[in-house]
Tab-separated table of C-alpha atoms in Angstrom:
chain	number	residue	atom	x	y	z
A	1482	UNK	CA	32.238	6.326	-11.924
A	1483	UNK	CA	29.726	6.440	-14.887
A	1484	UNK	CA	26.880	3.975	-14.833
A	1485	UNK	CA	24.300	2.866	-18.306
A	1486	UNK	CA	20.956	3.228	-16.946
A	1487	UNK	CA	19.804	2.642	-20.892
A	1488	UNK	CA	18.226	-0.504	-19.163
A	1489	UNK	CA	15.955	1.485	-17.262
A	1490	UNK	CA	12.043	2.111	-18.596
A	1491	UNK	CA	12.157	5.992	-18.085
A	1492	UNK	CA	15.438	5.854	-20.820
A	1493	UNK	CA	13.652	3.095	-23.335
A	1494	UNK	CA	10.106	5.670	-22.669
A	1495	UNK	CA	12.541	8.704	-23.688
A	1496	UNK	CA	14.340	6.673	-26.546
A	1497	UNK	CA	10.961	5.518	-27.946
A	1498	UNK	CA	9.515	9.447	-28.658
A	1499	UNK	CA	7.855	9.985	-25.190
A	1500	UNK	CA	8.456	13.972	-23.992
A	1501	UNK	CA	8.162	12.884	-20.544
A	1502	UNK	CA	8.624	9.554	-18.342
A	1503	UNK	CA	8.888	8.278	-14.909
A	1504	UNK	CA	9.744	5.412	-13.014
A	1505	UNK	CA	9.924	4.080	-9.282
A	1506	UNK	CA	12.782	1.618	-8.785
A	1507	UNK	CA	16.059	1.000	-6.437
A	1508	UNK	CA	18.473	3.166	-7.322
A	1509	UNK	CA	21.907	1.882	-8.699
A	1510	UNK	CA	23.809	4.613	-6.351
A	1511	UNK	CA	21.892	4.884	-3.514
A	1512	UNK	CA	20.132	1.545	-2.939
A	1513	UNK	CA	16.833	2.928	-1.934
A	1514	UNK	CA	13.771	3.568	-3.323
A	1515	UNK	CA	13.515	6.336	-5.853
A	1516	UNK	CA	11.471	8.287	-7.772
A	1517	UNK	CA	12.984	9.700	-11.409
A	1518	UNK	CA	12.060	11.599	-13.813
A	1519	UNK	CA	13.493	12.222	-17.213
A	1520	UNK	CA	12.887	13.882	-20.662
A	1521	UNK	CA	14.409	13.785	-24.068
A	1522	UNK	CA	17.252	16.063	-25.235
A	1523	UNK	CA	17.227	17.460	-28.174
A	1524	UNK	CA	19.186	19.074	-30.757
A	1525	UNK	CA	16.602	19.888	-33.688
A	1526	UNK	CA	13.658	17.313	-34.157
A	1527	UNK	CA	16.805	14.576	-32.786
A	1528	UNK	CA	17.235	13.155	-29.799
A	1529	UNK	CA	20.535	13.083	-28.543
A	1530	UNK	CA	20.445	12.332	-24.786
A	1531	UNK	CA	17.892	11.445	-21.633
A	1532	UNK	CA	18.367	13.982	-18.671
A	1533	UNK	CA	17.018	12.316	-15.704
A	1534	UNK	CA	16.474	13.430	-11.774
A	1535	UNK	CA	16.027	11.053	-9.487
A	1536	UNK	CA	15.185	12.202	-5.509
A	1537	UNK	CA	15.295	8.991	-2.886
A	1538	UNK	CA	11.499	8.163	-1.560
A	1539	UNK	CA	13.035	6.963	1.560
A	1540	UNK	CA	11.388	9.264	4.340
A	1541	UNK	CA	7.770	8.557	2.775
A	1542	UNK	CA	8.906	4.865	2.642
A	1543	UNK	CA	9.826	4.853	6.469
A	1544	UNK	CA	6.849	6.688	7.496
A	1545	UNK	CA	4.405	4.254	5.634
A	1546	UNK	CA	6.532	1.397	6.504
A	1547	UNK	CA	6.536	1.906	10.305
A	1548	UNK	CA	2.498	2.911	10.461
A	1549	UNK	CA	0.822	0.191	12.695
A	1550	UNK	CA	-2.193	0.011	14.310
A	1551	UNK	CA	-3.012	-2.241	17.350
A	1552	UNK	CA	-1.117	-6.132	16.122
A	1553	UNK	CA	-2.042	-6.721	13.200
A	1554	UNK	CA	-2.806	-3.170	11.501
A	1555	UNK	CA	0.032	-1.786	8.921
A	1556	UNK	CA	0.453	-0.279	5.620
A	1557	UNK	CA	2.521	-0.407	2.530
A	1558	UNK	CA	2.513	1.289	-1.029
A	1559	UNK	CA	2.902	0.063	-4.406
A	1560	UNK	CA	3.500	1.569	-7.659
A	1561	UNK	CA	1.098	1.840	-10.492
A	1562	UNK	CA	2.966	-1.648	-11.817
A	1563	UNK	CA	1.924	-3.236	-8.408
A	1564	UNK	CA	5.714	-3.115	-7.238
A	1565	UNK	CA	6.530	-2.231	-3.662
A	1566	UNK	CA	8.198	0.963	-2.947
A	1567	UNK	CA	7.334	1.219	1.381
A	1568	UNK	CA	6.307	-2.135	3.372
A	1569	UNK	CA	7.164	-3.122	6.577
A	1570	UNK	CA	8.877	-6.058	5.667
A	1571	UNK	CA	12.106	-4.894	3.907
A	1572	UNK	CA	12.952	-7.482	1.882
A	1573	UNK	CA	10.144	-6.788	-0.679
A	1574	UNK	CA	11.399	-3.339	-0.982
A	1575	UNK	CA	14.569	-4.208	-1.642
A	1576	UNK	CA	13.702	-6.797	-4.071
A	1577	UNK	CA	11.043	-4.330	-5.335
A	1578	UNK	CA	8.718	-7.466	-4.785
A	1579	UNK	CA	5.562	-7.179	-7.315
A	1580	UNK	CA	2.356	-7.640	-5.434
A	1581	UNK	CA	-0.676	-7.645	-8.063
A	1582	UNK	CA	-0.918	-11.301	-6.980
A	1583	UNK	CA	-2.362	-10.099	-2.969
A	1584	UNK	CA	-5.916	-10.957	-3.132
A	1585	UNK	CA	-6.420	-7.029	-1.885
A	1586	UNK	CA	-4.166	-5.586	-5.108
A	1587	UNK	CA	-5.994	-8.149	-7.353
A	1588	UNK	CA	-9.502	-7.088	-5.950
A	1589	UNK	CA	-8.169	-3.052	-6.824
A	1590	UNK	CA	-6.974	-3.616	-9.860
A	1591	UNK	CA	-10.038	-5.950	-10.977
A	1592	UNK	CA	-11.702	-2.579	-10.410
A	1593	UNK	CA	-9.746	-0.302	-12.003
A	1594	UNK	CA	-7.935	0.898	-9.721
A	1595	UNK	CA	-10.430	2.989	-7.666
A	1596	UNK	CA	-10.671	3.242	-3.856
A	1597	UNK	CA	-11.990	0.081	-2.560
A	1598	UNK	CA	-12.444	-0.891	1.119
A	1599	UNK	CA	-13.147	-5.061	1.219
A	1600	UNK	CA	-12.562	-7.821	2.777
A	1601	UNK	CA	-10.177	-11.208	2.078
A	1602	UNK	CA	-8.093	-13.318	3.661
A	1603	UNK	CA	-4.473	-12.231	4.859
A	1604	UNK	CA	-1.585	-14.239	4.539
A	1605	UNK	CA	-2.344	-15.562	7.106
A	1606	UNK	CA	-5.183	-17.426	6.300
A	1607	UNK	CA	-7.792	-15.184	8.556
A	1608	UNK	CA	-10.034	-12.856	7.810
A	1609	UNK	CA	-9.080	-8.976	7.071
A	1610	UNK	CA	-10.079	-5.807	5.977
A	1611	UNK	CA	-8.493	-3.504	3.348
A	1612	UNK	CA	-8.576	-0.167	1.775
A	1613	UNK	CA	-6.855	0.742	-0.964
A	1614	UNK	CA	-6.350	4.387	-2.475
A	1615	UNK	CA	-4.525	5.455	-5.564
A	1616	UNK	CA	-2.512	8.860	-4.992
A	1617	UNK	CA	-1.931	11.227	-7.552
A	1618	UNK	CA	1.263	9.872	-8.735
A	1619	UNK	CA	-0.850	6.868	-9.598
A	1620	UNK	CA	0.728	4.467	-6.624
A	1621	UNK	CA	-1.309	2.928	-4.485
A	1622	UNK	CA	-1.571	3.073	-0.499
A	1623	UNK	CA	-2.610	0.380	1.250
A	1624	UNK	CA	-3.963	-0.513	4.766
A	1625	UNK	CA	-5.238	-3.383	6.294
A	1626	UNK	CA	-5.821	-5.137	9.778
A	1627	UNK	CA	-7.505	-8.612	10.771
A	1628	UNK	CA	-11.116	-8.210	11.316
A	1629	UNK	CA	-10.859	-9.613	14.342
A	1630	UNK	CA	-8.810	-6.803	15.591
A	1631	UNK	CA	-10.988	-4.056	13.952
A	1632	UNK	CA	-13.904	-5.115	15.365
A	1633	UNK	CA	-12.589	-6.126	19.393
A	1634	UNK	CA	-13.902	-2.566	20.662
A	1635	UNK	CA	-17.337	-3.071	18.837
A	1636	UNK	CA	-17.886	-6.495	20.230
A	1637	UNK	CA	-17.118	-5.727	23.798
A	1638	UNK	CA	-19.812	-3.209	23.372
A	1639	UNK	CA	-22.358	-5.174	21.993
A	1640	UNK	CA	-20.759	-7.668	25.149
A	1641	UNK	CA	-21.133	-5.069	27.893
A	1642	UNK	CA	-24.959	-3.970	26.163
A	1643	UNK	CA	-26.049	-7.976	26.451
A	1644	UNK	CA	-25.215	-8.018	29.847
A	1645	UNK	CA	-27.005	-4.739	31.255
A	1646	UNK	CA	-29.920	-5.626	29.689
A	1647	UNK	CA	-29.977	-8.925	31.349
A	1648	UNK	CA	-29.235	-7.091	34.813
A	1649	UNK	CA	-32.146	-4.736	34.103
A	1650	UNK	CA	-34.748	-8.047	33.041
A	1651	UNK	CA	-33.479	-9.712	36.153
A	1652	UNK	CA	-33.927	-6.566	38.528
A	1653	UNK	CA	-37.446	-5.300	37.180
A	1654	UNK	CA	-38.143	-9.511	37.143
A	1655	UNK	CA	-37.397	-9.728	40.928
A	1656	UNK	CA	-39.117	-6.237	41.618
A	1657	UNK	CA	-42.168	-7.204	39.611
A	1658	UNK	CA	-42.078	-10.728	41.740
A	1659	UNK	CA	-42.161	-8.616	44.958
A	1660	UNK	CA	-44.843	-6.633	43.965
């Protein structure tokens, strides 16, 4: 059956004079993200129509979705409004949750939206890292992990380092004694 997408942006963006719009949203049909793209048609200087083509981003939402790294390392990406379109937690791409309130989307866009690697506090209260990138379609990729996590491998070195120096004070110590 027919369905009115005239409530959609990329239509009003067409309807309004623009030659060329896009959007990212859930599609009516298919229920999953999407990406479309539409332009006017014409007969004469008029516009008489919207042609649109929409094309799912489902696998690229999966693939970001499922990235993890080590407990508490994962990803997610947001369009250029700051809505979700992949996150690991499904609900928010369902609901196409908006997320410019995340102290790590605030801190991007507060910068106009250029690559930014900081650090704030998760959701869960403890300290993180995150970088941020804006792709070419003008979305934004995000990753982040708790600092504590990120820096476990540095701090066992700086561990292991502590404790063969105080081996090799104690040996040249004893040998220096029995000298």
């Amino acid at each position: 059956p027919l369905k009115d997408y005239s409530d959609r942006q990329y239509y009003k963006d067409i309807i309004k004079g623009k030659n060329l719009s896009w959007q990212t949203l859930i599609g009516k049909t298919s229920k999953k993200p999407a990406l479309v793209l539409a332009v006017p048609i014409k007969s004469g200087d008029q516009i008489v129509g919207v042609m649109a083509g929409a094309m799912t981003v489902d696998a690229h939402s999966r693939n970001i979705a499922t990235w993890k790294t080590g407990k508490t390392g994962w990803a997610f990406l947001i369009d250029e409004k700051g809505f979700v379109i992949a996150h690991p937690i499904k609900q928010y791409v369902v609901k196409r949750k908006n997320l410019n309130s995340d102290p790590l989307i605030a801190n991007f866009r507060k910068r106009g939206w250029t690559t930014i690697t900081t650090q704030f506090k998760n959701s869960k209260g403890n300290p993180a890292l995150g970088h941020v990138r804006s792709t070419r379609k003008g979305w934004a990729l995000v990753l982040q992990q708790e600092e504590a996590e990120v820096f476990r491998a540095l701090d066992l070195v700086q561990r292991s380092a502590m404790i063969l120096l105080a081996c090799t004070v104690l040996v040249v110590t004893i040998i220096a004694w029995l000298s």
